[in-house]
Tab-separated table of C-alpha atoms in Angstrom:
chain	number	residue	atom	x	y	z
A	1	ALA	CA	83.259	105.212	54.751
A	2	GLY	CA	83.153	108.262	56.970
A	3	MET	CA	79.883	108.902	55.879
A	4	SER	CA	77.925	105.598	55.876
A	5	TRP	CA	78.762	102.778	58.328
A	6	ASN	CA	76.098	99.962	57.107
A	7	CYS	CA	77.877	99.611	53.624
A	8	GLN	CA	80.811	97.921	51.887
A	9	ILE	CA	83.239	99.490	49.879
A	10	MET	CA	84.466	98.021	46.626
A	11	ALA	CA	87.826	99.554	45.782
A	12	VAL	CA	88.299	99.497	42.256
A	13	ARG	CA	91.901	100.906	41.084
A	14	VAL	CA	91.906	102.394	37.721
A	15	GLY	CA	94.684	104.835	37.899
A	16	TYR	CA	98.369	104.818	39.082
A	17	GLY	CA	101.097	107.076	40.329
A	18	THR	CA	104.208	108.206	38.445
A	19	PRO	CA	107.700	108.136	40.096
A	20	ASN	CA	107.181	112.226	40.576
A	21	GLY	CA	104.163	111.521	42.608
A	22	HIS	CA	101.570	112.420	40.011
A	23	GLY	CA	98.352	110.456	39.288
A	24	VAL	CA	97.405	109.255	36.075
A	25	LEU	CA	93.859	107.886	34.859
A	26	ASP	CA	93.632	106.567	31.474
A	27	GLU	CA	89.942	106.595	30.100
A	28	ASP	CA	90.227	102.757	29.031
A	29	ASP	CA	90.864	101.767	32.463
A	30	ALA	CA	88.120	103.836	34.242
A	31	ILE	CA	85.520	102.602	31.750
A	32	ALA	CA	86.899	99.020	32.591
A	33	GLY	CA	86.661	99.687	36.180
A	34	LEU	CA	83.055	100.861	35.830
A	35	TYR	CA	82.034	97.652	33.949
A	36	TYR	CA	83.563	95.636	36.449
A	37	ALA	CA	81.979	97.279	39.303
A	38	VAL	CA	78.425	97.242	37.833
A	39	ALA	CA	79.034	93.686	36.998
A	40	ASN	CA	79.841	92.929	40.518
A	41	GLY	CA	76.687	94.727	42.305
A	42	ALA	CA	77.723	98.121	42.882
A	43	ASP	CA	74.945	100.192	44.392
A	44	VAL	CA	76.752	103.682	44.004
A	45	ILE	CA	79.729	104.613	41.980
A	46	ASN	CA	81.842	107.400	42.516
A	47	MET	CA	83.939	108.916	39.763
A	48	SER	CA	86.404	111.541	40.936
A	49	PHE	CA	87.639	112.269	37.656
A	50	ALA	CA	86.724	114.897	34.926
A	51	GLY	CA	87.653	115.155	31.436
A	52	VAL	CA	86.112	115.360	27.808
A	53	ALA	CA	82.921	113.365	26.550
A	54	SER	CA	83.645	110.021	24.657
A	55	ASP	CA	81.294	107.527	22.942
A	56	SER	CA	82.764	104.690	25.235
A	57	MET	CA	82.044	106.776	28.452
A	58	ARG	CA	78.716	107.287	27.412
A	59	ALA	CA	77.914	103.688	26.607
A	60	VAL	CA	79.343	102.655	30.025
A	61	VAL	CA	77.444	105.379	31.989
A	62	GLY	CA	74.371	104.199	30.142
A	63	TYR	CA	74.872	100.786	31.063
A	64	ALA	CA	75.520	101.608	34.796
A	65	ASP	CA	72.094	103.649	34.740
A	66	SER	CA	70.221	100.728	33.168
A	67	ALA	CA	71.297	98.638	36.068
A	68	GLY	CA	70.097	101.042	38.442
A	69	VAL	CA	73.353	102.204	39.982
A	70	VAL	CA	73.472	105.863	41.601
A	71	LEU	CA	76.331	107.486	39.489
A	72	VAL	CA	78.166	110.564	41.079
A	73	ALA	CA	81.070	112.383	39.558
A	74	ALA	CA	83.359	115.317	40.303
A	75	VAL	CA	82.595	118.364	38.063
A	76	GLY	CA	86.295	119.338	37.651
A	77	ASN	CA	88.599	121.970	38.811
A	78	GLU	CA	89.173	124.798	36.123
A	79	GLY	CA	86.925	127.040	37.338
A	80	SER	CA	85.243	127.068	34.176
A	81	SER	CA	81.687	126.922	32.464
A	82	VAL	CA	83.002	124.984	29.758
A	83	LYS	CA	81.075	121.940	29.687
A	84	GLY	CA	83.724	119.973	27.723
A	85	PHE	CA	86.062	119.980	30.984
A	86	SER	CA	83.252	118.050	32.971
A	87	TYR	CA	82.432	114.755	31.927
A	88	PRO	CA	81.188	112.114	32.964
A	89	ALA	CA	79.557	114.614	35.441
A	90	ALA	CA	77.666	116.200	32.592
A	91	TYR	CA	75.691	113.298	31.499
A	92	ASP	CA	72.134	113.139	32.458
A	93	GLU	CA	72.510	110.091	34.212
A	94	VAL	CA	75.218	111.276	36.714
A	95	ILE	CA	74.970	113.318	39.689
A	96	GLY	CA	77.517	116.125	39.134
A	97	VAL	CA	79.026	117.500	42.335
A	98	ALA	CA	80.588	120.888	42.718
A	99	ALA	CA	82.897	121.993	45.633
A	100	THR	CA	82.179	124.200	48.627
A	101	ASP	CA	84.487	125.632	51.421
A	102	SER	CA	84.049	125.631	55.320
A	103	THR	CA	81.866	128.868	54.823
A	104	ASP	CA	79.480	127.101	52.304
A	105	ASN	CA	80.822	129.325	49.490
A	106	ARG	CA	81.525	128.124	46.035
A	107	ALA	CA	85.223	126.772	45.907
A	108	GLY	CA	86.599	129.269	43.258
A	109	PHE	CA	88.465	126.206	41.228
A	110	SER	CA	84.956	124.526	40.870
A	111	ASN	CA	83.595	124.110	37.317
A	112	TYR	CA	79.833	125.461	37.034
A	113	GLY	CA	77.103	125.190	34.545
A	114	SER	CA	73.865	123.655	33.773
A	115	TRP	CA	75.042	120.089	34.753
A	116	ILE	CA	76.060	120.999	38.398
A	117	GLU	CA	73.324	118.899	40.504
A	118	LEU	CA	74.845	118.978	44.172
A	119	SER	CA	77.519	120.361	45.991
A	120	ALA	CA	79.478	119.082	48.885
A	121	PRO	CA	82.610	120.449	51.109
A	122	GLY	CA	85.880	120.276	48.718
A	123	VAL	CA	88.410	122.480	50.441
A	124	SER	CA	91.021	121.480	52.719
A	125	ILE	CA	89.504	117.847	52.929
A	126	LEU	CA	91.335	115.123	55.098
A	127	SER	CA	92.166	112.192	53.106
A	128	THR	CA	94.510	109.362	52.559
A	129	ALA	CA	97.909	109.852	51.440
A	130	VAL	CA	100.849	107.629	50.185
A	131	ASP	CA	103.104	105.715	52.535
A	132	ASP	CA	99.917	104.927	55.049
A	133	ALA	CA	99.429	108.537	55.770
A	134	TYR	CA	97.081	111.289	55.962
A	135	SER	CA	96.881	114.801	54.539
A	136	THR	CA	94.433	117.320	53.611
A	137	ALA	CA	93.524	118.130	49.757
A	138	SER	CA	91.133	120.151	47.868
A	139	GLY	CA	89.234	119.746	44.819
A	140	THR	CA	85.747	118.479	43.535
A	141	SER	CA	87.346	114.875	43.496
A	142	LEU	CA	86.762	115.337	47.461
A	143	SER	CA	83.366	116.435	47.065
A	144	SER	CA	81.906	113.626	45.096
A	145	PRO	CA	82.688	110.958	47.628
A	146	LEU	CA	80.761	112.816	50.340
A	147	VAL	CA	77.778	112.671	48.197
A	148	CYS	CA	78.462	108.951	47.447
A	149	GLY	CA	78.608	108.194	51.293
A	150	VAL	CA	75.180	110.265	51.572
A	151	ALA	CA	73.485	108.104	48.889
A	152	ALA	CA	74.858	104.932	50.818
A	153	LEU	CA	73.658	105.986	53.825
A	154	ILE	CA	70.194	106.690	52.276
A	155	LEU	CA	70.360	102.870	50.704
A	156	SER	CA	71.282	101.586	54.009
A	157	GLU	CA	68.185	103.102	55.588
A	158	ASN	CA	65.942	102.290	52.715
A	159	PRO	CA	67.531	99.443	50.585
A	160	SER	CA	64.346	98.985	48.283
A	161	PHE	CA	64.931	102.543	46.906
A	162	SER	CA	65.541	102.981	43.198
A	163	ASP	CA	68.319	104.918	41.978
A	164	GLU	CA	65.975	108.055	41.115
A	165	GLU	CA	64.463	107.733	44.711
A	166	VAL	CA	68.023	108.081	46.146
A	167	ARG	CA	68.807	111.186	43.895
A	168	GLN	CA	65.375	112.713	44.632
A	169	ARG	CA	66.234	112.216	48.248
A	170	LEU	CA	69.596	113.753	47.923
A	171	ARG	CA	68.063	117.064	46.083
A	172	SER	CA	65.245	117.415	48.493
A	173	SER	CA	67.409	117.322	51.674
A	174	VAL	CA	70.087	119.831	50.557
A	175	VAL	CA	70.855	123.141	52.369
A	176	ASP	CA	70.010	125.305	49.456
A	177	LEU	CA	73.004	127.896	48.857
A	178	GLY	CA	73.320	130.674	46.376
A	179	THR	CA	70.434	131.911	44.442
A	180	PRO	CA	67.395	130.270	45.721
A	181	GLY	CA	66.329	126.880	44.154
A	182	TRP	CA	68.627	125.503	41.583
A	183	ASP	CA	71.739	127.511	40.349
A	184	PRO	CA	74.914	126.645	38.330
A	185	TYR	CA	76.974	127.095	40.995
A	186	TYR	CA	75.842	124.907	43.831
A	187	GLY	CA	73.066	122.992	41.866
A	188	TYR	CA	70.090	122.271	44.082
A	189	GLY	CA	72.262	122.878	47.058
A	190	ARG	CA	74.865	121.495	49.523
A	191	VAL	CA	74.303	117.789	50.760
A	192	ASP	CA	73.233	117.348	54.028
A	193	ALA	CA	73.461	114.012	55.601
A	194	ALA	CA	71.115	114.216	58.477
A	195	ARG	CA	68.201	115.763	56.613
A	196	ALA	CA	68.740	113.150	53.832
A	197	VAL	CA	68.082	110.026	56.609
A	198	GLY	CA	65.696	112.499	58.591
A	199	SER	CA	63.144	112.642	55.537
A	200	ALA	CA	60.025	110.695	55.463
A	201	SER	CA	59.243	110.925	51.867
A	202	THR	CA	60.743	110.401	48.499
A	203	ALA	CA	59.649	110.097	44.837
A	204	GLU	CA	60.680	109.591	41.255
A	205	ALA	CA	60.841	112.834	39.393
A	206	GLU	CA	63.037	112.611	36.267
A	207	ILE	CA	62.762	114.176	32.699
A	208	ARG	CA	64.225	111.554	30.400
A	209	SER	CA	63.866	113.397	27.145
A	210	PRO	CA	64.748	115.944	26.070
A	211	LYS	CA	68.149	115.716	27.767
A	212	LEU	CA	70.148	118.127	29.348
A	213	ASP	CA	71.457	121.024	26.412
A	214	ASP	CA	69.457	119.245	23.866
A	215	MET	CA	68.413	121.077	20.566
A	216	VAL	CA	64.755	120.893	20.103
A	217	SER	CA	62.160	121.984	17.636
A	218	GLY	CA	58.752	121.484	16.374
A	219	THR	CA	56.429	119.785	19.007
A	220	ILE	CA	58.113	117.511	21.348
A	221	SER	CA	57.054	114.647	23.827
A	222	VAL	CA	58.358	115.599	27.590
A	223	THR	CA	58.773	112.115	28.823
A	224	GLY	CA	60.412	110.772	32.333
A	225	ARG	CA	59.122	109.146	35.551
A	226	ALA	CA	56.641	110.787	37.953
A	227	SER	CA	55.509	108.628	40.879
A	228	ALA	CA	55.766	108.338	44.790
A	229	SER	CA	53.939	106.070	47.189
A	230	ASP	CA	52.019	108.984	48.443
A	231	PHE	CA	51.618	110.675	45.178
A	232	VAL	CA	49.416	113.834	44.978
A	233	GLU	CA	50.180	115.236	41.490
A	234	TYR	CA	52.697	116.290	39.011
A	235	SER	CA	53.248	119.239	36.894
A	236	VAL	CA	55.608	120.240	33.967
A	237	TYR	CA	56.450	123.817	33.776
A	238	LEU	CA	58.310	125.855	31.171
A	239	GLY	CA	60.805	128.844	31.885
A	240	ASP	CA	62.632	131.380	29.653
A	241	GLY	CA	66.332	131.010	30.149
A	242	ASP	CA	68.678	129.133	32.219
A	243	MET	CA	67.225	130.332	35.553
A	244	PRO	CA	63.840	131.329	34.987
A	245	SER	CA	62.043	133.815	37.287
A	246	GLN	CA	58.585	132.961	35.842
A	247	TRP	CA	56.873	129.699	34.835
A	248	THR	CA	54.111	128.592	32.343
A	249	GLN	CA	52.551	125.145	33.235
A	250	ILE	CA	52.456	122.959	30.193
A	251	GLY	CA	51.108	119.538	31.697
A	252	THR	CA	49.617	118.774	35.090
A	253	THR	CA	47.555	115.550	36.466
A	254	SER	CA	46.741	114.231	39.784
A	255	LEU	CA	46.737	110.687	38.178
A	256	MET	CA	49.993	109.070	38.523
A	257	PRO	CA	51.382	108.441	34.840
A	258	SER	CA	51.080	104.955	33.598
A	259	SER	CA	53.488	105.892	30.562
A	260	PHE	CA	56.397	107.909	30.373
A	261	LEU	CA	54.454	110.720	28.329
A	262	LEU	CA	54.479	113.648	30.895
A	263	ALA	CA	53.534	116.724	28.398
A	264	THR	CA	54.017	118.005	24.867
A	265	TRP	CA	55.462	121.236	23.967
A	266	ASP	CA	55.170	123.095	20.838
A	267	THR	CA	58.333	125.111	20.710
A	268	THR	CA	57.279	126.952	17.616
A	269	SER	CA	55.142	129.213	20.046
A	270	SER	CA	58.557	130.444	21.374
A	271	PRO	CA	61.192	132.387	19.715
A	272	ASP	CA	64.907	130.316	19.412
A	273	GLY	CA	66.909	130.498	22.732
A	274	ASN	CA	67.491	128.520	25.850
A	275	TYR	CA	64.467	127.208	28.160
A	276	THR	CA	63.833	125.104	31.436
A	277	LEU	CA	61.818	122.401	31.625
A	278	ARG	CA	60.841	121.782	35.309
A	279	LEU	CA	59.058	118.718	36.682
A	280	ILE	CA	57.578	118.870	40.077
A	281	VAL	CA	55.836	115.721	41.791
A	282	LYS	CA	54.104	116.582	44.884
A	283	THR	CA	53.624	114.048	47.586
A	284	VAL	CA	51.575	114.246	50.948
A	285	SER	CA	54.464	115.667	52.827
A	286	SER	CA	56.775	117.216	50.389
A	287	GLN	CA	57.694	117.931	46.731
A	288	PHE	CA	60.291	116.813	44.271
A	289	GLU	CA	61.821	118.093	41.193
A	290	ASP	CA	63.811	117.565	38.028
A	291	ARG	CA	65.030	120.419	35.624
A	292	LYS	CA	66.353	120.372	31.898
A	293	ILE	CA	68.135	123.270	30.350
A	294	VAL	CA	67.430	122.842	26.351
A	295	ARG	CA	68.030	125.035	23.398
A	296	VAL	CA	65.076	125.782	20.999
A	297	GLU	CA	66.233	126.270	17.327
A	298	ASN	CA	63.278	126.291	14.916
A	299	ALA	CA	65.117	128.777	12.801
A	300	LYS	CA	68.000	127.770	10.567
A	301	LEU	CA	70.085	130.749	9.414
A	302	GLN	CA	73.639	130.261	7.762
A	303	VAL	CA	75.158	132.365	5.143
A	304	THR	CA	77.852	130.470	3.217
A	305	TYR	CA	78.782	133.444	0.522
A	306	PRO	CA	79.916	135.990	0.777
A	307	MET	CA	82.387	135.398	3.306
A	308	LEU	CA	83.258	137.698	6.314
A	309	ARG	CA	85.313	140.699	5.239
A	310	SER	CA	85.336	139.551	1.623
A	311	VAL	CA	86.409	142.371	-0.774
A	312	PHE	CA	84.843	143.349	-3.708
A	313	ARG	CA	84.438	146.066	-6.509
A	314	THR	CA	81.695	148.462	-6.369
A	315	GLY	CA	79.134	147.563	-9.278
A	316	ASP	CA	79.728	143.926	-8.689
A	317	LEU	CA	76.618	141.456	-8.794
A	318	ILE	CA	77.074	139.286	-5.556
A	319	PRO	CA	75.047	136.274	-5.039
A	320	PHE	CA	74.181	135.221	-1.693
A	321	ARG	CA	74.092	131.613	-0.770
A	322	GLY	CA	73.201	129.826	2.259
A	323	THR	CA	70.132	128.451	4.319
A	324	ALA	CA	66.993	130.743	5.475
A	325	SER	CA	64.454	128.258	6.919
A	326	ALA	CA	62.353	127.542	9.958
A	327	ASN	CA	59.351	125.874	11.162
A	328	SER	CA	56.484	127.745	10.650
A	329	PHE	CA	58.603	129.813	8.109
A	330	ARG	CA	57.105	133.042	6.836
A	331	SER	CA	59.835	135.002	4.960
A	332	TYR	CA	63.398	136.214	4.867
A	333	LEU	CA	64.816	139.490	4.125
A	334	ILE	CA	68.296	140.672	3.140
A	335	GLU	CA	69.172	144.341	3.731
A	336	TRP	CA	72.601	146.387	3.543
A	337	GLY	CA	73.689	149.536	5.353
A	338	GLU	CA	76.808	151.677	5.300
A	339	GLY	CA	79.489	151.045	7.724
A	340	ALA	CA	80.181	148.585	10.585
A	341	THR	CA	77.210	149.909	12.755
A	342	PRO	CA	74.440	151.131	9.932
A	343	GLU	CA	72.271	153.953	11.035
A	344	SER	CA	69.597	152.744	8.605
A	345	TRP	CA	68.981	149.604	6.571
A	346	LEU	CA	68.256	149.537	2.686
A	347	THR	CA	67.299	146.744	0.319
A	348	SER	CA	67.867	148.536	-2.899
A	349	GLY	CA	69.653	146.416	-5.597
A	350	VAL	CA	68.561	143.266	-3.659
A	351	THR	CA	66.737	140.811	-5.492
A	352	LEU	CA	65.369	137.616	-3.540
A	353	SER	CA	64.991	134.255	-4.674
A	354	ASN	CA	61.096	133.699	-5.169
A	355	GLY	CA	60.798	137.134	-3.302
A	356	GLY	CA	62.021	135.685	-0.208
A	357	SER	CA	58.634	133.808	0.123
A	358	GLN	CA	60.115	130.433	0.265
A	359	PRO	CA	62.492	128.777	2.689
A	360	VAL	CA	66.166	128.202	1.273
A	361	THR	CA	68.449	125.275	2.358
A	362	ASN	CA	71.896	125.418	0.930
A	363	GLY	CA	70.970	127.312	-1.972
A	364	THR	CA	70.760	130.692	-3.499
A	365	LEU	CA	69.197	133.431	-1.342
A	366	GLY	CA	69.443	136.271	-3.614
A	367	LEU	CA	71.483	138.697	-5.766
A	368	TRP	CA	72.895	142.136	-4.730
A	369	ASP	CA	73.592	144.701	-7.612
A	370	THR	CA	76.046	146.828	-5.726
A	371	SER	CA	76.252	149.258	-8.684
A	372	VAL	CA	73.698	151.159	-6.143
A	373	LEU	CA	76.330	151.991	-3.670
A	374	PRO	CA	77.283	155.531	-2.992
A	375	GLY	CA	80.948	154.656	-3.136
A	376	ASP	CA	83.765	152.021	-1.658
A	377	GLY	CA	84.206	151.104	2.162
A	378	THR	CA	82.994	148.895	4.712
A	379	TYR	CA	79.259	147.779	4.344
A	380	THR	CA	77.159	145.391	6.328
A	381	PHE	CA	74.606	143.326	5.108
A	382	ARG	CA	72.069	141.206	7.283
A	383	VAL	CA	69.821	138.247	6.512
A	384	THR	CA	66.686	138.059	8.645
A	385	VAL	CA	64.294	135.051	9.015
A	386	ARG	CA	61.042	135.579	10.009
A	387	TYR	CA	59.024	132.586	11.333
A	388	GLY	CA	56.082	131.672	13.986
A	389	GLY	CA	53.823	134.448	15.153
A	390	ALA	CA	56.230	137.251	15.162
A	391	PHE	CA	59.666	135.930	15.716
A	392	GLU	CA	62.839	136.724	13.768
A	393	LYS	CA	66.416	135.337	13.521
A	394	THR	CA	69.282	137.625	12.261
A	395	ALA	CA	72.748	136.955	11.115
A	396	SER	CA	74.830	140.177	9.732
A	397	PHE	CA	78.550	140.303	8.424
A	398	GLN	CA	80.787	143.033	7.002
A	399	ILE	CA	82.267	143.066	3.595
A	400	ASP	CA	84.422	145.817	1.847
A	401	PHE	CA	84.418	147.429	-1.252
A	402	ASP	CA	87.721	148.670	-3.202
A	403	SER	CA	87.665	149.569	-6.948
A	404	GLN	CA	91.163	150.581	-6.793
């Protein structure tokens, strides 16, 4: 209400106060309140609560998004990078808001990670209190309503904007804090109301698939939206890790796409790990972007037997069981070495199924005749899957030998 004047507030109460003054919010009540707000025409919804993911919350968030509602949520106050504490803010459709202090520094309690999109003041914020009073409080629950207010302000000035256009206006008008560009503490930056309404341009720039933190393999389609009234071009880039310093272009065109397909990505050309997809939509006067951090996993490697720190007798014939497979599979190898940190690796005594030339899924990887061992003690074995051009994925374990 203090941020936008040409709007109406739909106050939907979903929590209650206990006799000791603490607030309680049940998920079922929050979900019912969200369905009610959407059904009754809400354009922007604030969710000043955070918790674990659930199918029911996932469903109502999807319902609200399909209705074109701008969804904003607090990311939580554990000072943690554990994503499990930050739902519904961690859903792709929701703008996750972190907290800053009066000096534009991150509030220490504010959660952080790949799902942070924007930040807003959240320390010593004046708000309403019980018994018709006012008091100051801190938390990301104070930050997300400020972003909601700016979103409402944008819609007040531009009532025809889609939810994605509002989202892009919010992102493109921030005060960049922390590492230049997006970072896991401030997102794209601290929201700025004056810049948000002063901007002359907006666009739709959204990667809809893959979603944030998805596991991907093989060749995938990058789909989404890239449009603007003064559209110039869009480009899709790929970077290594969560905060890339270098980008590789994997798709671009000066024609506004008529379908959701933005680019294709052959993930087998990259080793397993985290990558960032970045969509940039350029207009005559500005540019807009979206990012999704995903994990490539083309190689599957799991040893189910022997178990870590299992004890055997020297001379035992030990079967190795598990999975060693990959897209663009080349081979796998089992090696062993003395001690917990071997100085050298050996293959003597090891017989691989099919010589290691064929992938194995939930089967026997090989046999180890341990009569070749020099004596009792701790040994380390490692399994390596080779795939793609020259990529490898390795798992290692310690086992013990005691012939007494």
